CSV table of C-alpha atoms and ligand atoms in Angstrom, one decimal:
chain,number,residue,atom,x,y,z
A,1,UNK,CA,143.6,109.5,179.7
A,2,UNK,CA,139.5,109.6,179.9
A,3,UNK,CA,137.5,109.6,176.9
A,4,UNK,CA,135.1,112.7,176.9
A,5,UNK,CA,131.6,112.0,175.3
A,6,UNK,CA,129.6,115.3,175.3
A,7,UNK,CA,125.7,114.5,175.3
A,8,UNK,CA,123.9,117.0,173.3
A,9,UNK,CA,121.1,117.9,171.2
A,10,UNK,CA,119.7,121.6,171.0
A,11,UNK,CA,116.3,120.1,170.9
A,12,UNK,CA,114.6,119.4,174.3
A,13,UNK,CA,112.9,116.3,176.6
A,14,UNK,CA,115.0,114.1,174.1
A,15,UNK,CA,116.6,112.2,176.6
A,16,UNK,CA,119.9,113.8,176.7
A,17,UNK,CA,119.8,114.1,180.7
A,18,UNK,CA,118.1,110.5,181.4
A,19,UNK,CA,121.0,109.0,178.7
A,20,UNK,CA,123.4,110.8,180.6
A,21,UNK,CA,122.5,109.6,183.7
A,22,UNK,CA,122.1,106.1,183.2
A,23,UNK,CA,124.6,105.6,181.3
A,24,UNK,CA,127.3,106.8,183.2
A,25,UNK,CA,125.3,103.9,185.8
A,26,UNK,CA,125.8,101.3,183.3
A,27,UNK,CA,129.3,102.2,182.6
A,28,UNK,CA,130.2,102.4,186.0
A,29,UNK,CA,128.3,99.0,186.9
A,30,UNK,CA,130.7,97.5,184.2
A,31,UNK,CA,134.0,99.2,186.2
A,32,UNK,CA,134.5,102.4,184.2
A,33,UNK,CA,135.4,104.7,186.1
A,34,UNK,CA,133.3,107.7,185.5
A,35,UNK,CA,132.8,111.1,185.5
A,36,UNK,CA,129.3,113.1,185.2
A,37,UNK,CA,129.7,116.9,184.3
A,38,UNK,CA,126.0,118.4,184.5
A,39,UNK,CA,126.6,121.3,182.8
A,40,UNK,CA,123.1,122.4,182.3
A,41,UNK,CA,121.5,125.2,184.9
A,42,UNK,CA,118.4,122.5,185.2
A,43,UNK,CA,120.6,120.8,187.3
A,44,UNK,CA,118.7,117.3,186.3
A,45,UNK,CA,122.2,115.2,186.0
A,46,UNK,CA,122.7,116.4,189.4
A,47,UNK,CA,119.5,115.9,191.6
A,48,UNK,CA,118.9,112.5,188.9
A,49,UNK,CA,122.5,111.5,190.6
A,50,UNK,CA,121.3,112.2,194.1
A,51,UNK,CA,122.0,115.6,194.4
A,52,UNK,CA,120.2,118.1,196.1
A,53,UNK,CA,121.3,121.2,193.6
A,54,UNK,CA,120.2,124.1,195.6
A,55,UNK,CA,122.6,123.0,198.4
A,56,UNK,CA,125.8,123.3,196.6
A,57,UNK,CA,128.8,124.3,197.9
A,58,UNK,CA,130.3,125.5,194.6
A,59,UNK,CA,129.3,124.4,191.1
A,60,UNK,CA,130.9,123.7,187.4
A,61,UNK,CA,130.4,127.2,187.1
A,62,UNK,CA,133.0,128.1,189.9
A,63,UNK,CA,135.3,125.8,188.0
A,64,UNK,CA,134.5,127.2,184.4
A,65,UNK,CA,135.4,130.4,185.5
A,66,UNK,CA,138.5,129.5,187.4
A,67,UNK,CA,137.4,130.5,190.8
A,68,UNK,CA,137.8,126.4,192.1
A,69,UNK,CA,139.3,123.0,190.8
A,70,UNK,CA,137.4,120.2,189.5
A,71,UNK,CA,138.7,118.1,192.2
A,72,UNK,CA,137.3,120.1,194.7
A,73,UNK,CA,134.0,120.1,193.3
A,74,UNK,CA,133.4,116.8,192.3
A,75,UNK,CA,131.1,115.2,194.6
A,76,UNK,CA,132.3,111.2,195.4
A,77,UNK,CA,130.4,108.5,197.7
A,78,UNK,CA,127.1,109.1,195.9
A,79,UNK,CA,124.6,106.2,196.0
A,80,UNK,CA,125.3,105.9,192.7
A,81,UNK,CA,128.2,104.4,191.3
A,82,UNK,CA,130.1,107.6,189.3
A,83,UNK,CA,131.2,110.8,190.5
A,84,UNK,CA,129.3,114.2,189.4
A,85,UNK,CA,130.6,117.7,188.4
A,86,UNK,CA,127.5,119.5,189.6
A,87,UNK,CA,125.5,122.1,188.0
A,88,UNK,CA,122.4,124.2,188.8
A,89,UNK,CA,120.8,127.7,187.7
A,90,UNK,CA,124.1,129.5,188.6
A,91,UNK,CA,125.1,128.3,185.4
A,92,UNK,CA,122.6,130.6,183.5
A,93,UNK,CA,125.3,133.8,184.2
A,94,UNK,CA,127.7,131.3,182.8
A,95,UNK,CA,127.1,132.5,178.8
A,96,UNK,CA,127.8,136.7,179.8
A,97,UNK,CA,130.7,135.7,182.4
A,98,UNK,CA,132.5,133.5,179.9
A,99,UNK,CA,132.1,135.6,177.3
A,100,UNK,CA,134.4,138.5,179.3
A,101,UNK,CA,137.1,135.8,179.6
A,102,UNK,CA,140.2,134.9,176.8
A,103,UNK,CA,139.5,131.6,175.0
A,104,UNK,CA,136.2,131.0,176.6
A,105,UNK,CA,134.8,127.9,174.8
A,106,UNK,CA,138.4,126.1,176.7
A,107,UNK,CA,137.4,126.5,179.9
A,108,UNK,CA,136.3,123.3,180.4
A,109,UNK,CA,139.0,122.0,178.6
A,110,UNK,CA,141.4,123.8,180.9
A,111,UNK,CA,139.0,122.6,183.6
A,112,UNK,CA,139.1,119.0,182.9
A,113,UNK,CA,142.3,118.5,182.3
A,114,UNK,CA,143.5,118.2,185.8
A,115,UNK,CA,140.9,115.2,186.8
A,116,UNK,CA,141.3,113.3,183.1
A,117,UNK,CA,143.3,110.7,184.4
A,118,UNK,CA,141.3,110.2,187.5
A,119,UNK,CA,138.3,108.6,184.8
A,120,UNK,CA,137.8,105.6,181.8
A,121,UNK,CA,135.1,108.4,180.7
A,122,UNK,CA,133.8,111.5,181.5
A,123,UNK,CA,130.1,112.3,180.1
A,124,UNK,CA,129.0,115.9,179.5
A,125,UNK,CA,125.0,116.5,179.7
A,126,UNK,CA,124.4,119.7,177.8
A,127,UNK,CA,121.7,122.4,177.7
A,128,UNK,CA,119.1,122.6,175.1
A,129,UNK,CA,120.7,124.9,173.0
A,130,UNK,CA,123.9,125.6,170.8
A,131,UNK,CA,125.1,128.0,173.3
A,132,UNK,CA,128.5,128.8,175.2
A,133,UNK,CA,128.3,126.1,177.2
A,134,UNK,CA,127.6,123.4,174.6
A,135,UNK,CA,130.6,125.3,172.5
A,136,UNK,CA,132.7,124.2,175.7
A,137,UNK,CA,131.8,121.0,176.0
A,138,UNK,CA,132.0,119.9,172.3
A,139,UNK,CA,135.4,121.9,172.6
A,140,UNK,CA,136.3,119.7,175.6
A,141,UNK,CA,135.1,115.9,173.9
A,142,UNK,CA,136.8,113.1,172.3
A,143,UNK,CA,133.0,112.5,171.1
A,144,UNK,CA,129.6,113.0,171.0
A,145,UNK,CA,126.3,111.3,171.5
A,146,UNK,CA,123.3,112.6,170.2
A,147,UNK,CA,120.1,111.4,171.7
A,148,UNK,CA,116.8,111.6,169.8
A,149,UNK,CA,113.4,110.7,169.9
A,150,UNK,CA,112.1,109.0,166.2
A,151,UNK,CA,109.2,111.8,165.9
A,152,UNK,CA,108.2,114.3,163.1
A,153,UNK,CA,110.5,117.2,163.9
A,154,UNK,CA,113.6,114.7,164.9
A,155,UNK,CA,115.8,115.4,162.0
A,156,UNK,CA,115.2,119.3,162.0
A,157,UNK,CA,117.8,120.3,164.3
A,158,UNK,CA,120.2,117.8,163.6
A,159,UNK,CA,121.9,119.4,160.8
A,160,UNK,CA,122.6,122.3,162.7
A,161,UNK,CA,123.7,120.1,165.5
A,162,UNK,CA,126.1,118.6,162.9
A,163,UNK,CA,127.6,121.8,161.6
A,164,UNK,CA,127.9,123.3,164.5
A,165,UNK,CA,129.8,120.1,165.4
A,166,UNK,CA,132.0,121.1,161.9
A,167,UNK,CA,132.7,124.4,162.9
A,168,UNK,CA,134.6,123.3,166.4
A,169,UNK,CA,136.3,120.8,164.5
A,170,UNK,CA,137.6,122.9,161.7
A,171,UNK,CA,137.8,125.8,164.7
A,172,UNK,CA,139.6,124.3,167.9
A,173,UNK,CA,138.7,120.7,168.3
A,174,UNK,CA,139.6,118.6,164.7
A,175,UNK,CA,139.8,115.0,166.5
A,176,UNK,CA,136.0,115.4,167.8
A,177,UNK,CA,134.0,112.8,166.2
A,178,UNK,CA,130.4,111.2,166.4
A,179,UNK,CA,129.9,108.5,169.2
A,180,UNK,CA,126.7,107.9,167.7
A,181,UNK,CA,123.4,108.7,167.2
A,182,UNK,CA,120.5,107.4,170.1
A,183,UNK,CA,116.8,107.0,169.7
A,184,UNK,CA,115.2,107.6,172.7
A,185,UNK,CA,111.6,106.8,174.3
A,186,UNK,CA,111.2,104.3,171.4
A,187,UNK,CA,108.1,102.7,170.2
A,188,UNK,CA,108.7,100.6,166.5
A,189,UNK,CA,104.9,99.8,166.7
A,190,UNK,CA,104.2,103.0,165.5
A,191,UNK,CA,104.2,103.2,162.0
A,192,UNK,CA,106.4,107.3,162.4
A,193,UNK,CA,108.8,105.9,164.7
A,194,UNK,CA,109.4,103.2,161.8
A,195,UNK,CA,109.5,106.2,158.8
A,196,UNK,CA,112.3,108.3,161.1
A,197,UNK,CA,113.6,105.1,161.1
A,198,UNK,CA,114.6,105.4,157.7
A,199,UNK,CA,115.2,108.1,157.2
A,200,UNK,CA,117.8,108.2,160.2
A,201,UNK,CA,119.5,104.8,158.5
A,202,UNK,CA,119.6,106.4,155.0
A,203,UNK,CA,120.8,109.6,156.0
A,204,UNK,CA,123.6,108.3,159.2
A,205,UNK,CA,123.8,105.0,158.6
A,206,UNK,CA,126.5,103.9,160.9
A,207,UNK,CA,126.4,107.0,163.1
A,208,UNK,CA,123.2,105.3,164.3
A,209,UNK,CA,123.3,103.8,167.1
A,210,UNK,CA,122.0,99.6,167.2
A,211,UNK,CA,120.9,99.5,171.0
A,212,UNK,CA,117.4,102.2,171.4
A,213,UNK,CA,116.0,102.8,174.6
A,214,UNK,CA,111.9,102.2,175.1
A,215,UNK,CA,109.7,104.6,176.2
A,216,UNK,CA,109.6,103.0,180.2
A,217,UNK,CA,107.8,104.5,183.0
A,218,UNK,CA,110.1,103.0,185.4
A,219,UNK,CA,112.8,105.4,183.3
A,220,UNK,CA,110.1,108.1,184.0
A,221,UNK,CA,110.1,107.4,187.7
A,222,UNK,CA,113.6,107.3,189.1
A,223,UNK,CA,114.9,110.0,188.8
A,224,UNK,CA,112.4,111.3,192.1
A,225,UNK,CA,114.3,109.1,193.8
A,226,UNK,CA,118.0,110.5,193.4
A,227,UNK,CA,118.8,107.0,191.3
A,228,UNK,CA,119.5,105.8,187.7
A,229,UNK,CA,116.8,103.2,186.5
A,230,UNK,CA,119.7,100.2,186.5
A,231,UNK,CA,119.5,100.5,190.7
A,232,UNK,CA,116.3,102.0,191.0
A,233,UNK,CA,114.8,99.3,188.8
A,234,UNK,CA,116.8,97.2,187.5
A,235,UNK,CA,115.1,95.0,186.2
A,236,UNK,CA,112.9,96.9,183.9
A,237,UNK,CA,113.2,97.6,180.3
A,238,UNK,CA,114.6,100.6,180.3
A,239,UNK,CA,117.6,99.3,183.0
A,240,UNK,CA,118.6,96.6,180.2
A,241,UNK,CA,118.3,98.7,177.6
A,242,UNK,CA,120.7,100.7,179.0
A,243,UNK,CA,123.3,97.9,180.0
A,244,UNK,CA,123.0,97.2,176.7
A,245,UNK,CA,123.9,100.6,175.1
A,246,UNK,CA,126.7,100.6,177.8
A,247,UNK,CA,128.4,97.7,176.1
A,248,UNK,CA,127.9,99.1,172.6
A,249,UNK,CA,129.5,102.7,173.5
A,250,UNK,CA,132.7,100.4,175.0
A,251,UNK,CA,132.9,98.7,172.1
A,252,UNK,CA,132.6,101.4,169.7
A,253,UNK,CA,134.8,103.7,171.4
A,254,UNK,CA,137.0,101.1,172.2
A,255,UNK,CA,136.6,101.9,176.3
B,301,LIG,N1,113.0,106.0,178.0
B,301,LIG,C1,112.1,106.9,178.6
B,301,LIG,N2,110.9,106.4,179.0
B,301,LIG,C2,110.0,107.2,179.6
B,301,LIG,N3,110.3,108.5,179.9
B,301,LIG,C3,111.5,109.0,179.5
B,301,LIG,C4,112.5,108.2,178.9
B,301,LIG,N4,113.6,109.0,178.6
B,301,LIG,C5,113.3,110.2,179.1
B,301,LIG,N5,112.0,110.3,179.6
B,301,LIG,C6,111.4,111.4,180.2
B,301,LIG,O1,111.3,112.4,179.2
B,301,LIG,C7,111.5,113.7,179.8
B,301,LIG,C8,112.7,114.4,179.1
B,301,LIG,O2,113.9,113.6,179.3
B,301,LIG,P1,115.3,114.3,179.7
B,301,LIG,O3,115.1,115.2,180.8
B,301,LIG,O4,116.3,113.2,179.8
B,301,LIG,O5,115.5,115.1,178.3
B,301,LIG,P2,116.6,116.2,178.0
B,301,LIG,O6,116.9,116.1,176.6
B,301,LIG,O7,117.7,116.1,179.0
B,301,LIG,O8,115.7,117.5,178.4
B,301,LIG,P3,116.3,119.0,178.4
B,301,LIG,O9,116.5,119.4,177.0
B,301,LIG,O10,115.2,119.8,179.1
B,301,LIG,O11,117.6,119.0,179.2
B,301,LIG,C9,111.8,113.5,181.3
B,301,LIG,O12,110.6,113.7,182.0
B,301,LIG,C10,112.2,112.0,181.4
B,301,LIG,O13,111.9,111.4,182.6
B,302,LIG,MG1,118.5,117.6,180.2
């Protein structure tokens, strides 16, 4: 059976699709197997993978909705390492369509459930927003990773992150827990980042992740190319700070 980590985070730009991306990379480069749902109508997990989203066949959407199976949607042999779930603006009717539909935050459970065992890990990048579709995903996960960036406003949303994250568990998903929290685009010179900090370690404390990711322009840059930063430049800081996060989420999730 896969382990399902949803990446969310109502708030936008806080890295949830560049997290998503590269570190399904870095899991892969460490032989996961793995899975990339994009299941955002921005369609940035996809075309960041390599895919051109206004070309698709079918979508996530076709499979939310029952209308195709996640095997035959999955696109393999990317030039990256993982497989991806693709998703683009189609997505956007998904929130009225489910709606119409019995048990509609499961349809990506139901979805899933037929490729599980195909993956080590399947990572879910979500819109920015509590909607239907992030209600599916955190219905679908094992987990979830919360990426932020240490500014002012960071901690604002993330109590309503967290109860939303409650209410599926008391709702239809009780084993969902917290993979961690990730602070993105990182800079500890500045004297903010190092306030949110605290804060963060006060208020979380272990939920915080160890491993941040730097603000990198190499991070910036890759995804014009189709690539994650670990094979679009893999040297840089942003590639080995994402190795490095890789390892921590297999250790803490026990992958
Ligand atoms: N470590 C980093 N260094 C430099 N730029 C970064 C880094 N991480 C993300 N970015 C840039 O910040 C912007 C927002 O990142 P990203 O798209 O991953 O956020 P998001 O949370 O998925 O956004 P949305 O909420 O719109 O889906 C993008 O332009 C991305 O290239
Ligand atoms: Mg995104």
């Amino acid at each position: 059976m896969s382990q399902i980590i949803a990446l969310t985070n109502q708030k936008g730009g806080v890295g949830k699709t560049t997290s998503a991306v590269n570190l399904a990379a870095s899991l892969a480069a460490l032989d996961r197997r793995v899975l990339l749902v994009d299941l955002d109508p921005q369609g940035h997990a996809s075309m960041g993978s390599g895919i051109d989203k206004y070309a698709l066949d079918k979508s996530v959407l076709d499979v939310l909705l029952g209308e195709a199976t996640a095997a035959e949607t999955i696109v393999k042999k990317l030039a990256v390492k993982y497989d991806v779930l693709p998703g683009n603006g189609d997505l956007t009717a998904a929130e009225v369509e489910l709606l119409d539909r019995d048990k509609s935050e499961s349809c990506l459970t139901t979805a899933l459930g037929s490729v599980a065992d195909e993956y080590d890990v399947v990572l879910i990048d979500c819109p920015p927003s509590l909607n239907m579709l992030t209600v599916n995903a955190l219905t679908a996960s094992d987990s979830v990773l919360i990426p932020l960036q240490c500014e002012f406003y960071a901690l604002e949303g993330l109590s309503a992150l967290l109860d939303t994250v409650e209410q599926i568990k008391q709702n239809v998903n009780s084993d969902l827990a917290i993979a961690g929290i990730l602070r993105t685009m990182y800079d500890k010179r500045t004297s903010l980042t190092r306030e949110v900090d605290k804060q963060l370690r006060d208020y979380f404390g272990d939920m915080l992740l160890k491993t941040t990711i730097p603000r990198n322009v190499k991070v910036a840059e890759a995804p014009s190319h189709g690539l994650p930063v670990t094979q679009y430049a893999r040297f840089s800081r942003g590639s080995q700070a994402y190795r490095v996060l890789a390892k921590e989420i297999i250790r803490r999730l026990a992958l």
